[in-house]
Coordinates of C-alpha atoms and ligand atoms in Angstrom, one line a residue:
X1 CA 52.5 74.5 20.3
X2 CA 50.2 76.3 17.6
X3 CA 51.7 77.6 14.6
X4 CA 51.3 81.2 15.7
X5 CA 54.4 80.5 18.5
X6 CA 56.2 79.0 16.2
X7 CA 56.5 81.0 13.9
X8 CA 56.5 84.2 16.2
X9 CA 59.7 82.0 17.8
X10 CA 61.3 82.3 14.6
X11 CA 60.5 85.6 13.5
X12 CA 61.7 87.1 16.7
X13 CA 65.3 84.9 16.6
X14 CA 66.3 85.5 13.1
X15 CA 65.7 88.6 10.9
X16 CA 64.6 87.6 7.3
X17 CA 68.1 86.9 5.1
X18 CA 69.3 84.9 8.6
X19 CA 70.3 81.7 9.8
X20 CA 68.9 80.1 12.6
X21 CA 68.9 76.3 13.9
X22 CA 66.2 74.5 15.4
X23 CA 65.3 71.4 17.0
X24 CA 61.8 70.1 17.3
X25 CA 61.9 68.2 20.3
X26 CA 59.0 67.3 23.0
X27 CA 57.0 65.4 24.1
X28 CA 56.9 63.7 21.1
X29 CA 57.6 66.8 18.1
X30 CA 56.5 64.5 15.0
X31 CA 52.5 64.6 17.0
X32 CA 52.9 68.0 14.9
X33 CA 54.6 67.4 11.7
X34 CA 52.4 69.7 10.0
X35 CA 54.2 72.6 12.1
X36 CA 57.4 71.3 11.5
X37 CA 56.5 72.0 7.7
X38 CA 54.8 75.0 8.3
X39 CA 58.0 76.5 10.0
X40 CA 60.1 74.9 6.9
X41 CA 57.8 76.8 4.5
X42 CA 57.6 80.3 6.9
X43 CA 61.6 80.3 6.4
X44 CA 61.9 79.8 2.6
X45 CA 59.2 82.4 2.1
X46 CA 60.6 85.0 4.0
X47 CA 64.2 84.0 3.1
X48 CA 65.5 82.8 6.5
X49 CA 67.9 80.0 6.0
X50 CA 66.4 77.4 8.5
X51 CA 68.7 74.5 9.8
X52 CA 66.1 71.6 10.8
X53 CA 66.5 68.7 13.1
X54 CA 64.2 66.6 15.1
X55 CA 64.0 64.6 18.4
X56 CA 61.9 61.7 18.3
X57 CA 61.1 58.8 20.5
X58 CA 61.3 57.1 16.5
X59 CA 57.7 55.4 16.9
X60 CA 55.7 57.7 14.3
X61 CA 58.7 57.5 11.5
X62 CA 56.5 56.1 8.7
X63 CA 57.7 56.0 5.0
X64 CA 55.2 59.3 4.7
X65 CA 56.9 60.4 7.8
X66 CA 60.3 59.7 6.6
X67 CA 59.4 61.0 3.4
X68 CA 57.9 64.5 4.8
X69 CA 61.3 64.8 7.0
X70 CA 63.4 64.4 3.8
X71 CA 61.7 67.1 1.9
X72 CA 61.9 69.8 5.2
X73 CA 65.6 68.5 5.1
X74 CA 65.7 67.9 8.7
X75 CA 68.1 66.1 10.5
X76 CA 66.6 63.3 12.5
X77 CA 67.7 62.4 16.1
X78 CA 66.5 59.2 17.3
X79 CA 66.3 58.3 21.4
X80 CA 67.0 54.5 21.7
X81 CA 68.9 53.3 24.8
X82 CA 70.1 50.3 23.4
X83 CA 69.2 46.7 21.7
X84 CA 66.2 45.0 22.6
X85 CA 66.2 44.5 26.8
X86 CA 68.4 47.5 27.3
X87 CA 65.5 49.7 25.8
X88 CA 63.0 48.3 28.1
X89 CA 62.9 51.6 29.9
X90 CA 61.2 52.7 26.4
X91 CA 57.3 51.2 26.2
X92 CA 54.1 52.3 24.4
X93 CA 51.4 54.3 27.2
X94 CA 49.8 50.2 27.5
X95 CA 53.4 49.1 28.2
X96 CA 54.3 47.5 25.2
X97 CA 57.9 47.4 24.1
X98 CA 59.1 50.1 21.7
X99 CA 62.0 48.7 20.5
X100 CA 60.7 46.8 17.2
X101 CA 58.6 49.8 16.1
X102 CA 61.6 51.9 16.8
X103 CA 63.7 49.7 14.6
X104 CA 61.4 49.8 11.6
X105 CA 61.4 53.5 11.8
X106 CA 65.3 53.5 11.6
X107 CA 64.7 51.1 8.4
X108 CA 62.1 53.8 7.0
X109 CA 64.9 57.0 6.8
X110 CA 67.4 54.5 5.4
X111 CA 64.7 53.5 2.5
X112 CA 64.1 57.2 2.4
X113 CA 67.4 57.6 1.7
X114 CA 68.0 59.4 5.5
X115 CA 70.8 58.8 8.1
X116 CA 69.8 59.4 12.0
X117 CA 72.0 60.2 14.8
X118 CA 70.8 57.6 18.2
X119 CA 70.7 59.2 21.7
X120 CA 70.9 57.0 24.8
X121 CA 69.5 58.0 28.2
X122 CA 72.2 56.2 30.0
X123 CA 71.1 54.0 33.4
X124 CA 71.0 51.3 35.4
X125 CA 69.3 49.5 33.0
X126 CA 71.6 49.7 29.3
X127 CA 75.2 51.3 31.2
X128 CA 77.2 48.8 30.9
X129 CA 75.3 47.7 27.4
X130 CA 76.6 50.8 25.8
X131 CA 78.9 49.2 23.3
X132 CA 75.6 47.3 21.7
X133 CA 75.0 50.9 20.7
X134 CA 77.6 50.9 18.2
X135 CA 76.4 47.1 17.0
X136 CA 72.8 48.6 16.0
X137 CA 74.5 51.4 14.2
X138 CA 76.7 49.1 12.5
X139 CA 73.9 46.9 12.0
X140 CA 71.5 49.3 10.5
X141 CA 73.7 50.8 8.2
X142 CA 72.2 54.2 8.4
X143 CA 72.8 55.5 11.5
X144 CA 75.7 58.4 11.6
X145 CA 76.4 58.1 15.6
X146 CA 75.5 58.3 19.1
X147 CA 75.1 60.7 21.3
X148 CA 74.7 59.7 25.5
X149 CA 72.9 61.9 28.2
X150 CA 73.0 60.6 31.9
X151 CA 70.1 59.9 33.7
X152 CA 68.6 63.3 35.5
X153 CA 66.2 63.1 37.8
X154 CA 64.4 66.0 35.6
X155 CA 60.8 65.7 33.4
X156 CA 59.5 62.2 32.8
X157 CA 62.6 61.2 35.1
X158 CA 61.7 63.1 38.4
X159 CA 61.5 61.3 41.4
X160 CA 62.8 58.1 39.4
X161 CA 65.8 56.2 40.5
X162 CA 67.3 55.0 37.7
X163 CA 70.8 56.4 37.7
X164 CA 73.5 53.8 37.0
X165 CA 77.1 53.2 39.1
X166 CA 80.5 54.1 38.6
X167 CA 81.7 50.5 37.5
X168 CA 78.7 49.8 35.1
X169 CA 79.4 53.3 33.3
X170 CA 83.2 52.6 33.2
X171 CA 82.6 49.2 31.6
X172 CA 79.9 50.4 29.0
X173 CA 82.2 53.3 27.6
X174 CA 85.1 51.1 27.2
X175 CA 83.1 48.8 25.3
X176 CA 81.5 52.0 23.2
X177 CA 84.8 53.9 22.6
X178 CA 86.9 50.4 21.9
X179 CA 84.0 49.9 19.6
X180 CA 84.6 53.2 17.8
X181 CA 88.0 53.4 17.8
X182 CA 87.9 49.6 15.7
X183 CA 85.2 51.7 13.6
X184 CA 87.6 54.4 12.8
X185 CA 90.2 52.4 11.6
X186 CA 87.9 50.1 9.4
X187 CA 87.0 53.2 7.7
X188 CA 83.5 53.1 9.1
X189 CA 81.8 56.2 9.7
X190 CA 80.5 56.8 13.1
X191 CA 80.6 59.1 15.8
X192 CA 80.8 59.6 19.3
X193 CA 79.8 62.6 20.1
X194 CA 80.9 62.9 23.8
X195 CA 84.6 61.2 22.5
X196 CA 84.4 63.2 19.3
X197 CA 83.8 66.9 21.5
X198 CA 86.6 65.9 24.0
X199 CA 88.6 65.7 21.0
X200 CA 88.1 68.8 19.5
X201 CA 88.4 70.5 23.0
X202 CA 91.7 69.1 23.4
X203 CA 92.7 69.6 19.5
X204 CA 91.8 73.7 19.6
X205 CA 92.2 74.3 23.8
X206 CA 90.6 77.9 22.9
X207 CA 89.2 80.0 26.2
X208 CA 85.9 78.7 26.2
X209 CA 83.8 78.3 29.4
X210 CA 80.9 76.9 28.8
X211 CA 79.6 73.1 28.3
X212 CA 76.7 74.4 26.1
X213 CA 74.3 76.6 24.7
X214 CA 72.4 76.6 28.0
X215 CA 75.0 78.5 29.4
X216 CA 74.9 81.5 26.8
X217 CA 72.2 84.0 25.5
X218 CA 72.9 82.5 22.1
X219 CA 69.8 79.9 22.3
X220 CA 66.5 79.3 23.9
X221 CA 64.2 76.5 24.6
X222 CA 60.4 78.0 23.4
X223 CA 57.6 75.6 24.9
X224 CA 54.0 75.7 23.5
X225 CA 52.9 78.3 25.6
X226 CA 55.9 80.5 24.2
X227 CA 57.9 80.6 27.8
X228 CA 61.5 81.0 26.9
X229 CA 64.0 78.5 28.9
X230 CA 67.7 78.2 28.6
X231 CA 67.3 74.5 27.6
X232 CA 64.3 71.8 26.9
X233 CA 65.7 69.8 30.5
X234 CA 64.8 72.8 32.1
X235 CA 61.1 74.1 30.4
X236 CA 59.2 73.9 33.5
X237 CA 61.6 74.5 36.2
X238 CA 60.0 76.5 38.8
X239 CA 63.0 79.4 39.0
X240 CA 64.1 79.0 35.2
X241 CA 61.5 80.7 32.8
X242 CA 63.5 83.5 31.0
X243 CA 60.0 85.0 29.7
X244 CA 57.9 84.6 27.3
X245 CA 57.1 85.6 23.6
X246 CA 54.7 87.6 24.1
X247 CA 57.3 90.3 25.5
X248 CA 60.2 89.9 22.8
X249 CA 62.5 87.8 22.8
X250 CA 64.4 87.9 26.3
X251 CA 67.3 89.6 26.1
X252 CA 70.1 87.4 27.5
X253 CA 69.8 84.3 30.0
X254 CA 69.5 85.9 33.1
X255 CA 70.3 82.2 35.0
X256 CA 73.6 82.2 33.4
X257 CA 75.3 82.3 36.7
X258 CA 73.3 79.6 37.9
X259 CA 74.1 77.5 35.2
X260 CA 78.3 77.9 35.2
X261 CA 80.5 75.1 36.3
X262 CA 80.7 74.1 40.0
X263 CA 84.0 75.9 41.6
X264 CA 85.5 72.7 42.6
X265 CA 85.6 72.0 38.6
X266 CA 88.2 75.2 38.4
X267 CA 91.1 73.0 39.7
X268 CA 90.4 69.8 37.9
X269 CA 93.0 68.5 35.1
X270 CA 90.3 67.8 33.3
X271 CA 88.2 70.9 32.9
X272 CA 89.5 72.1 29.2
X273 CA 88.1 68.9 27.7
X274 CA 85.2 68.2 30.4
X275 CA 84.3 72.0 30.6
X276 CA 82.2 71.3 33.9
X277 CA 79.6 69.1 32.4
X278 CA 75.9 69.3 31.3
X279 CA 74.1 72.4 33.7
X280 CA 71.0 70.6 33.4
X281 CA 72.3 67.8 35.7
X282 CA 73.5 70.1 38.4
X283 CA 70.5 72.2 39.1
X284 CA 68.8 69.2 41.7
X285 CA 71.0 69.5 44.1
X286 CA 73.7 72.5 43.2
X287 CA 76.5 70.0 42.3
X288 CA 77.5 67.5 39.7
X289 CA 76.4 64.0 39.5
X290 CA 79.8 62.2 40.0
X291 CA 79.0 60.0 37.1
X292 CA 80.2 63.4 35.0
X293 CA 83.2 63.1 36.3
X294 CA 83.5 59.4 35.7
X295 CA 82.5 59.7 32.2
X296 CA 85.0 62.3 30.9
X297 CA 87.4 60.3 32.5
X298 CA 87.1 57.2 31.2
X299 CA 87.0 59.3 28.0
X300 CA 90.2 61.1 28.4
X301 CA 91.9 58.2 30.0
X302 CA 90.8 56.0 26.5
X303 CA 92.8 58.8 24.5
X304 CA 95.9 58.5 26.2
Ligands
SF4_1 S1 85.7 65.8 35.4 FE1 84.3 66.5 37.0 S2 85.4 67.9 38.4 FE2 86.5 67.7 36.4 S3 85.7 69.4 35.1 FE3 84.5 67.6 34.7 S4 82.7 67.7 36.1 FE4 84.3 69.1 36.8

């Protein structure tokens, strides 16, 4: 992406005197950290208030890294699937493993004085390793929570089989919400996010219908040729492309529809807390990946 789209991106979703949110995510978003800045700088000047954050792979976060993402005050998201072997999904382009150079990045934002949130790509390899998630975090010090997305055949995943079975899912959450849970009542900050949504479903059962933002007009995924897409699994889904920049903004998400929650989800006892599950996953083959429904599950079942 050139500065141009960005920029134009943001100008377009947020009059001046605004707020807006964005997440830098890629490919590999800190490749461009001078954009990342240069979209920081376009917002104070033209008095939007910007709310940063960034998706990385963690590989480029040097202490100048770290130190550039500190003074953009953005929010740094980390994807690391687990400790050491359960990451092996996670290699350099000559095959090397991540992990280390992963770790030391972590290091950096703490010695920067920076907390990061992990997200695991849940599959075969790390499911029912889930609970060493909450180790690391522990471990690290720094590290505010983790987030889990399952496997989807979708991107760098298509035509990969990599998704994980019911049992090894079931085991790994146990072990990651028993793990939180003993967090909690040590006093240890750290969140779950999937536990910690199901929660506030449950706590405020308001009429709300949708998963996520992909399901709304109220956010858009921008690529670098400035096509608009409901979210970043689906940039490049033949079908999906809302428009692009170049015409405006578009005006709502005309997939919507496509997008809402599988009928058969209508009838289910869990719906107000599951809330149909992520869209993305759905759009292979027009139904959810019963591993959804496994997950919320074991989540509501661990609140009882
Ligand atoms: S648990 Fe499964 S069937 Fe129930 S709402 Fe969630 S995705 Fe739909």
């Amino acid at each position: 992406m050139d500065e141009d789209t960005a920029l134009r991106a943001v100008a377009l979703c947020c009059p001046p005197g605004g707020s807006l949110r964005i997440q830098f995510t890629g490919g590999e978003p800190l490749l461009k950290l001078e954009l990342m800045e240069a979209v920081a700088s376009f917002g104070k000047d033209t008095g939007r208030r910007l709310t940063l954050s960034v998706q990385t792979n963690g590989t480029l976060l040097t202490p100048d890294t770290c130190r550039r993402l500190k003074a953009i005050r953005c929010g740094v998201g980390v994807s690391l699937d687990g400790v050491d072997e359960a990451n092996r999904l996670r290699v350099f382009p000559d095959g090397t493993p991540c992990y280390d150079v992963v770790v030391q990045g972590i290091r950096n934002l703490g010695e920067t004085g920076m907390r990061c949130g992990l997200t695991a790509v849940v599959t075969c390899v790390n499911a029912s390793q889930l609970g060493q998630l909450a180790d690391l975090a522990l471990y690290l010090g720094n590290v505010a929570g983790v987030g889990l997305d399952l496997f989807r055949p979708l991107g760098r995943g298509a035509g990969q089989c990599l998704s994980t079975t019911a049992e090894d899912l079931t085991a790994g959450l146990r072990k990651l919400t028993t793990k939180t849970k003993a967090f909690e009542a040590a006093g240890i900050p750290f969140r779950f996010r999937e536990l910690e949504r199901m929660r506030k479903r449950k706590a405020s059962p308001v009429c709300v219908e949708t998963y996520c933002y992909a399901q709304t007009s109220l956010s858009f995924a921008v690529d670098g040729r400035g096509d608009c897409w409901p979210c970043s699994s689906l940039a490049g889904r033949a079908g999906f492309c809302l428009g692009n920049l170049r015409d405006g903004l578009p005006e709502k998400n005309c997939k919507a529809n496509d997008l809402a929650a599988p009928k058969t989800c209508g009838s289910c006892p869990s719906f107000a807390q599951c809330l149909g599950g992520c869209p993305a996953g759905r759009v292979e083959n027009g139904k959810n990946d019963p591993l959804t429904c496994v997950m919320h599950r074991v989540l509501a079942a661990s609140e009882k």
